[in-house]
PDB file of C-alpha atoms in Angstrom:
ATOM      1  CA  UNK A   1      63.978-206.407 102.099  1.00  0.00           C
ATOM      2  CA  UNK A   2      61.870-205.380 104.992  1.00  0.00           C
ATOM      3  CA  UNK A   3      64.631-202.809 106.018  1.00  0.00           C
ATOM      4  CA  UNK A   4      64.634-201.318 102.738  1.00  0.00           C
ATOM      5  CA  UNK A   5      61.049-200.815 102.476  1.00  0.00           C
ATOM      6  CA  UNK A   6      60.741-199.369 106.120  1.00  0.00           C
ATOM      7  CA  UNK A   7      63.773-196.734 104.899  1.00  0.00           C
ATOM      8  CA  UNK A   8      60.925-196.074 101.676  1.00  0.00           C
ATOM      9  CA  UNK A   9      58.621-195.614 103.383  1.00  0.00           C
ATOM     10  CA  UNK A  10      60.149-192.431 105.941  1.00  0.00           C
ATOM     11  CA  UNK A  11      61.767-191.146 102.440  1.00  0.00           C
ATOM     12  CA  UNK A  12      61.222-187.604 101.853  1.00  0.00           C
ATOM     13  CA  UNK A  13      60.028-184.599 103.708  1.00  0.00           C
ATOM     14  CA  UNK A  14      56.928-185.277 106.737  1.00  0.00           C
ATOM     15  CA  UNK A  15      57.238-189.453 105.164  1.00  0.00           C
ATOM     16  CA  UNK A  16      57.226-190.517 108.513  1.00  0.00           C
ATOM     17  CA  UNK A  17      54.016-188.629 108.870  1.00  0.00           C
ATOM     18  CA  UNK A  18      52.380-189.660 105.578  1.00  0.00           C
ATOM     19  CA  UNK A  19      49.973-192.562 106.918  1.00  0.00           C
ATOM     20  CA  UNK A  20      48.886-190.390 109.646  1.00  0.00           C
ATOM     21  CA  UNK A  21      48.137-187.426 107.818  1.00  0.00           C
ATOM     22  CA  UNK A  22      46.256-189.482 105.345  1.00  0.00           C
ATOM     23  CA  UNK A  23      44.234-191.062 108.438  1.00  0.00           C
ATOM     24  CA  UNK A  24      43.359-187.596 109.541  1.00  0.00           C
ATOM     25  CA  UNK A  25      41.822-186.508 105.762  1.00  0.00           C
ATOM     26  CA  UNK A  26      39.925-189.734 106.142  1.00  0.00           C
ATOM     27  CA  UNK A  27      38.524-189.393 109.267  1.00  0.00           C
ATOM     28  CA  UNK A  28      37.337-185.606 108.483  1.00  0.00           C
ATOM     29  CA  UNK A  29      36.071-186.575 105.446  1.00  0.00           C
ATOM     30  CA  UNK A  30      33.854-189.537 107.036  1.00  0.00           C
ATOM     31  CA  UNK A  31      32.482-186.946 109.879  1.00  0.00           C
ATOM     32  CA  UNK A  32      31.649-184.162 107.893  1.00  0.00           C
ATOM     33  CA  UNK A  33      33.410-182.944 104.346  1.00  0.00           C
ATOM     34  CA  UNK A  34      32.712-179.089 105.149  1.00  0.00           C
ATOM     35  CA  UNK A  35      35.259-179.520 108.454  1.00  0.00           C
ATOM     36  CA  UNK A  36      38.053-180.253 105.934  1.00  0.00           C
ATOM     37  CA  UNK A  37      36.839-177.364 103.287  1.00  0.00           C
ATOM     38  CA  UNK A  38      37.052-174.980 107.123  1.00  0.00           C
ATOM     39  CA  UNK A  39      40.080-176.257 108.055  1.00  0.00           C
ATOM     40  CA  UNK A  40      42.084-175.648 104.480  1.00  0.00           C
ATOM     41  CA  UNK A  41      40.363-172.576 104.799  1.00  0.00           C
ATOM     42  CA  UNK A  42      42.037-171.686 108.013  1.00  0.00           C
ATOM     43  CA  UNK A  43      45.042-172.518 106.951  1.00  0.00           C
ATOM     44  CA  UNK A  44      45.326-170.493 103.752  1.00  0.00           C
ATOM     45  CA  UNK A  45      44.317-167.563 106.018  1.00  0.00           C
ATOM     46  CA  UNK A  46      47.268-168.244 108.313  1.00  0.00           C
ATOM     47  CA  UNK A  47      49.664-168.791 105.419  1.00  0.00           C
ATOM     48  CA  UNK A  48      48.772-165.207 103.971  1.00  0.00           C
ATOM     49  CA  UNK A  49      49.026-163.586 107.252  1.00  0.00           C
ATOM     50  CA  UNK A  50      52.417-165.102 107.585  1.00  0.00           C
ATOM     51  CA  UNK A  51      53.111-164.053 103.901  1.00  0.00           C
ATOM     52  CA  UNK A  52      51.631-160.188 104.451  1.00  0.00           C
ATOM     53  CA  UNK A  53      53.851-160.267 107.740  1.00  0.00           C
ATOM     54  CA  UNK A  54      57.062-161.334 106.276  1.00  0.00           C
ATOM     55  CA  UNK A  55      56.548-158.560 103.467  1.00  0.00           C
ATOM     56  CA  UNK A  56      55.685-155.785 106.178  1.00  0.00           C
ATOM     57  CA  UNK A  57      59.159-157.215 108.371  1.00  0.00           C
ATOM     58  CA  UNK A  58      60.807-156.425 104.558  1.00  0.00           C
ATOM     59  CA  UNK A  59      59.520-152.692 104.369  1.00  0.00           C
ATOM     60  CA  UNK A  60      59.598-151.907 107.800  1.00  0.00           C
ATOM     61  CA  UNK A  61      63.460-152.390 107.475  1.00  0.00           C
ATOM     62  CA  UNK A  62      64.224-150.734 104.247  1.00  0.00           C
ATOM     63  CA  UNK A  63      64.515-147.208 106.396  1.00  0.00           C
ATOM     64  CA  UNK A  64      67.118-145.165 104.485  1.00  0.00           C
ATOM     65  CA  UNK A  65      66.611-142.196 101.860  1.00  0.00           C
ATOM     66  CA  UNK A  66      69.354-142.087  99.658  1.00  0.00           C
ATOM     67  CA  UNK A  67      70.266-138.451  98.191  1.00  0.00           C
ATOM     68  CA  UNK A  68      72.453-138.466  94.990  1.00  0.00           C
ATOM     69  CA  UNK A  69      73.302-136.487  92.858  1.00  0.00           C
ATOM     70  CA  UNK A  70      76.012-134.580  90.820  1.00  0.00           C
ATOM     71  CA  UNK A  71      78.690-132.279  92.733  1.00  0.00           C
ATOM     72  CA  UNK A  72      77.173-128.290  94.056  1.00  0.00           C
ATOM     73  CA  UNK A  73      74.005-129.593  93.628  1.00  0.00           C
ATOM     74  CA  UNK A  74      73.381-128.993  96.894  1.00  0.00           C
ATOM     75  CA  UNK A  75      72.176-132.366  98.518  1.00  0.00           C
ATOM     76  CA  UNK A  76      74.666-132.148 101.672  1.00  0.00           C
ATOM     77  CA  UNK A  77      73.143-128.676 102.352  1.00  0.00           C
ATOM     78  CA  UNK A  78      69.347-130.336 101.878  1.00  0.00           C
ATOM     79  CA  UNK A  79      70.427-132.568 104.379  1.00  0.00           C
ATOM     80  CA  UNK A  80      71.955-130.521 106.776  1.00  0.00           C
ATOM     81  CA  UNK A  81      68.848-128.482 106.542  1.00  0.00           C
ATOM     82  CA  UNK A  82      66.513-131.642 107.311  1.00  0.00           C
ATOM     83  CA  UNK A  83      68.191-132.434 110.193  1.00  0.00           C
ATOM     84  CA  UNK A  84      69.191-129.045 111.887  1.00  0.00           C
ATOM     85  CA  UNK A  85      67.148-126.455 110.337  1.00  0.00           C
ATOM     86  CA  UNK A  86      70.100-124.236 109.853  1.00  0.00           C
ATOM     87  CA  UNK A  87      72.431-123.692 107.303  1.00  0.00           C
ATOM     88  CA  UNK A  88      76.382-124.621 107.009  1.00  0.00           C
ATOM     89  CA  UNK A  89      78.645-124.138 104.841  1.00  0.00           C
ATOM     90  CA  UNK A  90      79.446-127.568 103.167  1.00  0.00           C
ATOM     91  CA  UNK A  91      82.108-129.116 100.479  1.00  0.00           C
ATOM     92  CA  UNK A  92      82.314-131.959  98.588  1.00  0.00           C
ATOM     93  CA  UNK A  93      82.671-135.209 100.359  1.00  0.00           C
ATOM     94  CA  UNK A  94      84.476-138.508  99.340  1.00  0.00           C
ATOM     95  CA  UNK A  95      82.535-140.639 101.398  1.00  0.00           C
ATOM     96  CA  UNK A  96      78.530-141.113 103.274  1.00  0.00           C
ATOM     97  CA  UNK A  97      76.755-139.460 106.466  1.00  0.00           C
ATOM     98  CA  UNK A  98      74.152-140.258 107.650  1.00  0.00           C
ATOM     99  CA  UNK A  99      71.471-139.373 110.533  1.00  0.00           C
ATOM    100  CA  UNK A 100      67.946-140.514 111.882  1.00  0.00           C
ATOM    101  CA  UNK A 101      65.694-137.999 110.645  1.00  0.00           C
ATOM    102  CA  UNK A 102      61.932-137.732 112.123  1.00  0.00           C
ATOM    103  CA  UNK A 103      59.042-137.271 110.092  1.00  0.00           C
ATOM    104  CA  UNK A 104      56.595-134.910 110.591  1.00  0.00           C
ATOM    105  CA  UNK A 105      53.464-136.679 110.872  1.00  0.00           C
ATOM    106  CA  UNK A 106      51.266-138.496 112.964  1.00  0.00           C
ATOM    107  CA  UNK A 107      52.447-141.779 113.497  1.00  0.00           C
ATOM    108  CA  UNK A 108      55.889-140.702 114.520  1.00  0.00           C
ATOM    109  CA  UNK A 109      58.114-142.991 111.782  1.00  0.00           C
ATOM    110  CA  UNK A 110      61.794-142.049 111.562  1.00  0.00           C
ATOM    111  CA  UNK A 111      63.981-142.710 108.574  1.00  0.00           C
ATOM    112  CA  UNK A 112      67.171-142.752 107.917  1.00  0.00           C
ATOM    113  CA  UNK A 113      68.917-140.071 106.006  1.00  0.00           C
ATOM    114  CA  UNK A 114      72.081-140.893 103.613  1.00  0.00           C
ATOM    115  CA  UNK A 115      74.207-138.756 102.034  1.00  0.00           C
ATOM    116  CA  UNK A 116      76.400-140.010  99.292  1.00  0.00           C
ATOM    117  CA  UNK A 117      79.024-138.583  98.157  1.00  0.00           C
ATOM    118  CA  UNK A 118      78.491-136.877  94.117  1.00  0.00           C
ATOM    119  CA  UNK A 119      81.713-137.275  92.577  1.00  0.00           C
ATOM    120  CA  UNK A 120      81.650-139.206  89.199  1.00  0.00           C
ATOM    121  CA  UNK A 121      84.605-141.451  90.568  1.00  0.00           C
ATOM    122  CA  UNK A 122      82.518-142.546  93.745  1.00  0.00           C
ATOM    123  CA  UNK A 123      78.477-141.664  93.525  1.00  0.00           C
ATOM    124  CA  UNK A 124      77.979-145.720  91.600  1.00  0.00           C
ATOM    125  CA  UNK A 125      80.248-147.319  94.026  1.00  0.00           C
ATOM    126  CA  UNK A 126      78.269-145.781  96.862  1.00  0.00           C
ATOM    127  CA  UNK A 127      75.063-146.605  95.896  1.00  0.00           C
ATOM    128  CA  UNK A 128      76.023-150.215  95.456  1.00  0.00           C
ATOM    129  CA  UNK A 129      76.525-149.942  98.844  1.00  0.00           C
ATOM    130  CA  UNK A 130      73.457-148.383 100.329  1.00  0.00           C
ATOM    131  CA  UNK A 131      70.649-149.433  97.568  1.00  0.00           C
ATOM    132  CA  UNK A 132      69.214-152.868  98.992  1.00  0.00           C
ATOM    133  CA  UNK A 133      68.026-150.703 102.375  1.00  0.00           C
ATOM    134  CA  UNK A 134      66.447-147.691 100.381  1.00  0.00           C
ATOM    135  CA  UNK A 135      62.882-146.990 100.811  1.00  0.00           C
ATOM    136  CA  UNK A 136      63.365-143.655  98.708  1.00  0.00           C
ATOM    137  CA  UNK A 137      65.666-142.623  96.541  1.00  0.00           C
ATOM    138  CA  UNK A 138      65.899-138.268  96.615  1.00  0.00           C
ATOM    139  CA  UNK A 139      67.902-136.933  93.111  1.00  0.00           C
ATOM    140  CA  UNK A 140      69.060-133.555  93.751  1.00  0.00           C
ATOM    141  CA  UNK A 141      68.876-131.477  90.652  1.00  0.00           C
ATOM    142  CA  UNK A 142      71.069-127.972  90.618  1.00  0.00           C
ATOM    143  CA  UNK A 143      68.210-126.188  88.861  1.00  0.00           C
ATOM    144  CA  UNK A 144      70.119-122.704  88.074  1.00  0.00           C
ATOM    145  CA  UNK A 145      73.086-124.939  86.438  1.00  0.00           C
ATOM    146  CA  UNK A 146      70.670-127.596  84.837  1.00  0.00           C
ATOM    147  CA  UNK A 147      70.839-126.265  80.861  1.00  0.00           C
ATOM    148  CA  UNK A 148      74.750-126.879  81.192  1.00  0.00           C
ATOM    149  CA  UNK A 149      74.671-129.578  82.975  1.00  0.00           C
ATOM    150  CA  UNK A 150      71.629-131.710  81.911  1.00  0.00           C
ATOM    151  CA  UNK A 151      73.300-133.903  80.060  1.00  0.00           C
ATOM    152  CA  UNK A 152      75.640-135.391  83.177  1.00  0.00           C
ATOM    153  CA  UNK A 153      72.753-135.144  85.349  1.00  0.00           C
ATOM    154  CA  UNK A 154      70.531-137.590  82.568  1.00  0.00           C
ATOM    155  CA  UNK A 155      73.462-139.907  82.513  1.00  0.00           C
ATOM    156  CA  UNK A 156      73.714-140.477  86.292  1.00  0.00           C
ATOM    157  CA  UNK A 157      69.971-140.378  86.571  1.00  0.00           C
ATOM    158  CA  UNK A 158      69.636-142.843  83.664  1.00  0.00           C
ATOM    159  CA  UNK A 159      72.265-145.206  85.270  1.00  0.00           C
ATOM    160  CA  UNK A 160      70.502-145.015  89.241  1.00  0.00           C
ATOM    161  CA  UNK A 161      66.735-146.109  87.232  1.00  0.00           C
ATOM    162  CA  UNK A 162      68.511-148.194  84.745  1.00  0.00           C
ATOM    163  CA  UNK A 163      69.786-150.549  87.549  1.00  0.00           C
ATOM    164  CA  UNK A 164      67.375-153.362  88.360  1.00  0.00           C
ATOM    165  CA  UNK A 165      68.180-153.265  92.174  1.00  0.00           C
ATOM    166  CA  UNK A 166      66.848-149.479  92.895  1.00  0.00           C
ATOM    167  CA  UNK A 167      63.913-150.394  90.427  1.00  0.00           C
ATOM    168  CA  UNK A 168      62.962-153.515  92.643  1.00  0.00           C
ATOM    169  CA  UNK A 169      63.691-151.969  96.180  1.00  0.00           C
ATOM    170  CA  UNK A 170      63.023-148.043  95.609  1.00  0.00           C
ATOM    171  CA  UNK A 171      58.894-147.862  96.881  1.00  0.00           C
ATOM    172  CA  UNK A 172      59.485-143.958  96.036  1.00  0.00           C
ATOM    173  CA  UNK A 173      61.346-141.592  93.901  1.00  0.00           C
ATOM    174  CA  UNK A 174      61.922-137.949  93.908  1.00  0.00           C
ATOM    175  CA  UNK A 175      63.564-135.321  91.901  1.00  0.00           C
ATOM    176  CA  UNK A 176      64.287-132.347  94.022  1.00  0.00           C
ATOM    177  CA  UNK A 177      64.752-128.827  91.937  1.00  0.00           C
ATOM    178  CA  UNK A 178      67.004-127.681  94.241  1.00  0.00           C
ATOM    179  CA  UNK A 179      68.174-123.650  94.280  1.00  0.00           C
ATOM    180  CA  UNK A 180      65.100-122.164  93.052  1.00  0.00           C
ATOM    181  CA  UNK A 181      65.919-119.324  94.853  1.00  0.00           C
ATOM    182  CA  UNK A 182      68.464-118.139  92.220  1.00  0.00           C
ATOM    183  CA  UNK A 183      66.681-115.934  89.453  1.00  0.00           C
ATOM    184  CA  UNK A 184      68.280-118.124  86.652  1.00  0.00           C
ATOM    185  CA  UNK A 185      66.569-121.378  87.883  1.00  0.00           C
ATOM    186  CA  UNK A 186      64.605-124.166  85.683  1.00  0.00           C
ATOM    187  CA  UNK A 187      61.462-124.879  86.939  1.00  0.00           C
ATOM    188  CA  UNK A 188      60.318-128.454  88.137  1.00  0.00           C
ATOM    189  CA  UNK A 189      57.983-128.998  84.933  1.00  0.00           C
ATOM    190  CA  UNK A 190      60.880-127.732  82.181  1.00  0.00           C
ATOM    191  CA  UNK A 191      63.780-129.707  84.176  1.00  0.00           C
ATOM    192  CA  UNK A 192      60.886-133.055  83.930  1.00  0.00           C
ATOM    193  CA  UNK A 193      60.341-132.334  79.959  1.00  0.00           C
ATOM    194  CA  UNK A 194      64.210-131.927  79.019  1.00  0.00           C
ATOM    195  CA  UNK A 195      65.133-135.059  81.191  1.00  0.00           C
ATOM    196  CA  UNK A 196      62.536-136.890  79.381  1.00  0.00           C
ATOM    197  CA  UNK A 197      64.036-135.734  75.791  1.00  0.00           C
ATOM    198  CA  UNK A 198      67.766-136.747  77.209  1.00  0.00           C
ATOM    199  CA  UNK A 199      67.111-140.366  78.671  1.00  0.00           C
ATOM    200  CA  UNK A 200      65.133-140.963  75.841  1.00  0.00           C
ATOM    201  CA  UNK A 201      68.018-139.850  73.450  1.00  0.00           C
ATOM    202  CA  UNK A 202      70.794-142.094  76.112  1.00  0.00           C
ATOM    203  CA  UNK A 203      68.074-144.980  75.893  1.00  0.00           C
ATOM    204  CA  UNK A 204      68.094-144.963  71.825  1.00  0.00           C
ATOM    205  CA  UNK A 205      72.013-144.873  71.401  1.00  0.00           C
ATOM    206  CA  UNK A 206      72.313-147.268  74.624  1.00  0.00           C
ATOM    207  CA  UNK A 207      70.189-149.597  72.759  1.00  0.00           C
ATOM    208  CA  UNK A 208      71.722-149.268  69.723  1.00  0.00           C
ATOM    209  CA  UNK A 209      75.491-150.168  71.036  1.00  0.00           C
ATOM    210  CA  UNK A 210      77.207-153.554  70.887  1.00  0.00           C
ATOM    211  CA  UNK A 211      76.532-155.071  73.890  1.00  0.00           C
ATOM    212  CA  UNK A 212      79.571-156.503  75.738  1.00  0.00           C
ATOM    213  CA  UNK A 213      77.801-158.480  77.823  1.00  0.00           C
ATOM    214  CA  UNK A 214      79.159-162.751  78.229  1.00  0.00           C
ATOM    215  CA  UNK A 215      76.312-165.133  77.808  1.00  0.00           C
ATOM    216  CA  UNK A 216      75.989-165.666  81.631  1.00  0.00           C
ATOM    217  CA  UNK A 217      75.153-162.184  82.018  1.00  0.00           C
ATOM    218  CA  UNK A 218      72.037-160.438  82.564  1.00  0.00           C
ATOM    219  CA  UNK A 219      70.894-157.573  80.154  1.00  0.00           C
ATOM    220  CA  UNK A 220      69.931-154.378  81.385  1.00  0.00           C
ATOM    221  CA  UNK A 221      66.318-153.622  82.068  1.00  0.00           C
ATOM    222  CA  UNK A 222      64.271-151.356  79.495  1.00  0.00           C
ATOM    223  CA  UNK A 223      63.688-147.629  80.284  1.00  0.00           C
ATOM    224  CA  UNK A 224      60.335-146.811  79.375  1.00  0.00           C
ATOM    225  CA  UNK A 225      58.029-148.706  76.708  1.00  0.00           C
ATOM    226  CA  UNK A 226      59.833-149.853  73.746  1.00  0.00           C
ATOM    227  CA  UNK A 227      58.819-147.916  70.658  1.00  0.00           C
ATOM    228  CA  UNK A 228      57.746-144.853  72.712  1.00  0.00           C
ATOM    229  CA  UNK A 229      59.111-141.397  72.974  1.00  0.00           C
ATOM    230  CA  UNK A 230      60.078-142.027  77.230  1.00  0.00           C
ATOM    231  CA  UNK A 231      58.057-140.433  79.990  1.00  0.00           C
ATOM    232  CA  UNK A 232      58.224-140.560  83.854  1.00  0.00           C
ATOM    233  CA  UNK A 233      55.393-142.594  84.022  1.00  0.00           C
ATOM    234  CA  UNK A 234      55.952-145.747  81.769  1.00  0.00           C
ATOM    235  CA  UNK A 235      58.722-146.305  84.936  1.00  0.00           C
ATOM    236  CA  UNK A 236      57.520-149.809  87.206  1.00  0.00           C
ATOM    237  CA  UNK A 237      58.211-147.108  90.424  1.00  0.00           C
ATOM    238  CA  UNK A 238      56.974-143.297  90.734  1.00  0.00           C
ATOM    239  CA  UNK A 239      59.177-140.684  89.930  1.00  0.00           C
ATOM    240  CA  UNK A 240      57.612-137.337  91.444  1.00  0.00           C
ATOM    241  CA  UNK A 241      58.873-133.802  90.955  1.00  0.00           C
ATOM    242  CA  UNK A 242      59.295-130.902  93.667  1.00  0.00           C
ATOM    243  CA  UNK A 243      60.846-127.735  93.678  1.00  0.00           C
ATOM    244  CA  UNK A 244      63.516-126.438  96.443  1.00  0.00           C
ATOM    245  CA  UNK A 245      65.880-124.373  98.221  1.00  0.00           C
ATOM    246  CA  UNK A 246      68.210-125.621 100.733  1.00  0.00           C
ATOM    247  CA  UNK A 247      69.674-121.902 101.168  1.00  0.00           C
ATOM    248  CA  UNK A 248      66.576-119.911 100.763  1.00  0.00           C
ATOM    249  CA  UNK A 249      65.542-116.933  99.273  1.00  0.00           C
ATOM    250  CA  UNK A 250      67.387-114.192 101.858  1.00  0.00           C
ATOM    251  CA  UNK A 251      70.856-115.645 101.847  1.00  0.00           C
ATOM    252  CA  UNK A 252      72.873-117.626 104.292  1.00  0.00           C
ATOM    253  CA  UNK A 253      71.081-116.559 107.655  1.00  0.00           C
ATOM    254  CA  UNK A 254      67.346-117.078 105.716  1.00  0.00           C
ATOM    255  CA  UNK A 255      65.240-120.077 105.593  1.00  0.00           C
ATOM    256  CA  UNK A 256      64.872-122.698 103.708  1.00  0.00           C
ATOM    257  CA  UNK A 257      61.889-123.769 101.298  1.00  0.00           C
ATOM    258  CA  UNK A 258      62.483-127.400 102.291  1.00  0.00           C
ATOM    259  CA  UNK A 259      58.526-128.041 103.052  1.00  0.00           C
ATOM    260  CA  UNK A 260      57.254-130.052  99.927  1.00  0.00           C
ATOM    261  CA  UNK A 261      60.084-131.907 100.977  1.00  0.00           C
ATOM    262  CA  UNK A 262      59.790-132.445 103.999  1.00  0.00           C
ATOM    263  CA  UNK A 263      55.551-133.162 103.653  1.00  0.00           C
ATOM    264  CA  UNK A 264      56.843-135.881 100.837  1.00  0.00           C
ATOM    265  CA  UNK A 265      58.893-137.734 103.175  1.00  0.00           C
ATOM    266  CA  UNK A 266      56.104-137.830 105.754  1.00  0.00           C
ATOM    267  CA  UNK A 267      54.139-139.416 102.947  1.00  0.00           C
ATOM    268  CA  UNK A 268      56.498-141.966 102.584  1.00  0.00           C
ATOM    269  CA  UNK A 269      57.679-142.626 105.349  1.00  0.00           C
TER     270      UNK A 269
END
């Protein structure tokens, strides 16, 4: 019997160290209640600097900026252009690059460009990949072929915010108008409205479906506010608009209007 009630007594996390920490609340208490109020004080302020630190170790190592986007809308060009300043000729690619990129700002921060590849087949697959280390995601919009295509370019855009992963880990969200040097180009605002009317069209007759989920899955997270025509900003992460050229308005040897972009991911950074 004695054995057994020594073994109840260590039982449990810190048991062994039950009677002392008791004896120590006790003997606080006796001296002077306000030390124990100062000390759980201290404590909670250690815990949340722990806490605050652990977060900061979390965003401090999500690094990469994602660009997606359909095929020829000119993302691998963007990101040749971040990282070189010059312009290449580019075609489509069936798999990532990627390259340190440094912001221009003050502090100095580098991030971590990724290119994935925009074919229907792959552009999911990759992202699966690459989303849990995103800090930004950058959509690349072809804005001279944007009536035609607008409504691929809704689907894949509804199925990147859609997924609860980019929603949790994506701090930042852009939508680069790309090729706004060609005459027929969509501005930033019009491309903003018509994706609005399209994912709010894909979110109706998503809705709307049978689902074909088992009982053990999870269902897909709402887009938007339920009952309301969708807008950018009902999203739980910031979706901002810019507009773009990774070629430039004087052909292959001219510059590129890459600025905005570049300022936005020294804000982010």
């Amino acid at each position: 019997m004695a054995s057994a009630n020594t073994r109840r007594v260590g039982d449990g996390p810190g048991g062994a160290f039950q009677p002392y920490l008791d004896s120590l609340r006790q003997e606080l208490q006796q001296r002077d209640p306000t030390l124990l109020s100062v000390a759980v004080a201290l404590f909670v302020v250690l815990l949340t600097l722990v806490f605050w630190k652990f977060i900061w170790s979390r965003k401090s190592s999500q690094r990469a900026v994602l660009f997606v986007g359909l095929c020829d809308s000119g993302k691998t060009l963007l990101f040749v252009r971040l990282l070189t300043g010059h312009y290449r000729d580019t075609q489509t690619s069936i798999t990532d690059s990627s390259a340190a990129y440094k912001v221009n700002n003050n502090r100095g921060n580098s991030l971590t460009l990724i290119d994935l590849p925009g074919h229907e087949s792959l552009r999911l697959q990759f992202l699966d990949r690459f989303k849990s280390t995103a800090r930004a995601v950058v959509f690349v919009v072809d804005s001279a072929a944007f009536q035609r295509e607008v409504k691929d370019v809704a689907e894949f855009l509804y199925q990147v915010l859609i997924d609860s992963m980019a929603l949790k880990n994506t701090p930042a969200f852009l939508i680069a108008c790309n090729k706004q040097d060609i005459t027929m180009a969509k501005s930033a605002k019009l491309i903003q409205q018509q994706l609005e009317k399209e994912l709010n069209t894909l979110r109706v007759t998503r809705s709307a479906a049978p689902s074909t989920l088992d009982s053990s899955s999870t269902a897909p997270a709402q887009l938007g506010k339920k009952g309301k025509e969708f807008e950018f900003s009902q999203l739980p992460l910031k979706v901002e608009f810019l507009e773009c050229s990774a070629k430039g308005g004087q052909g292959d040897a001219g510059t590129a209007d890459i600025q905005d972009l570049e300022k936005w991911l020294a804000k982010i950074a």
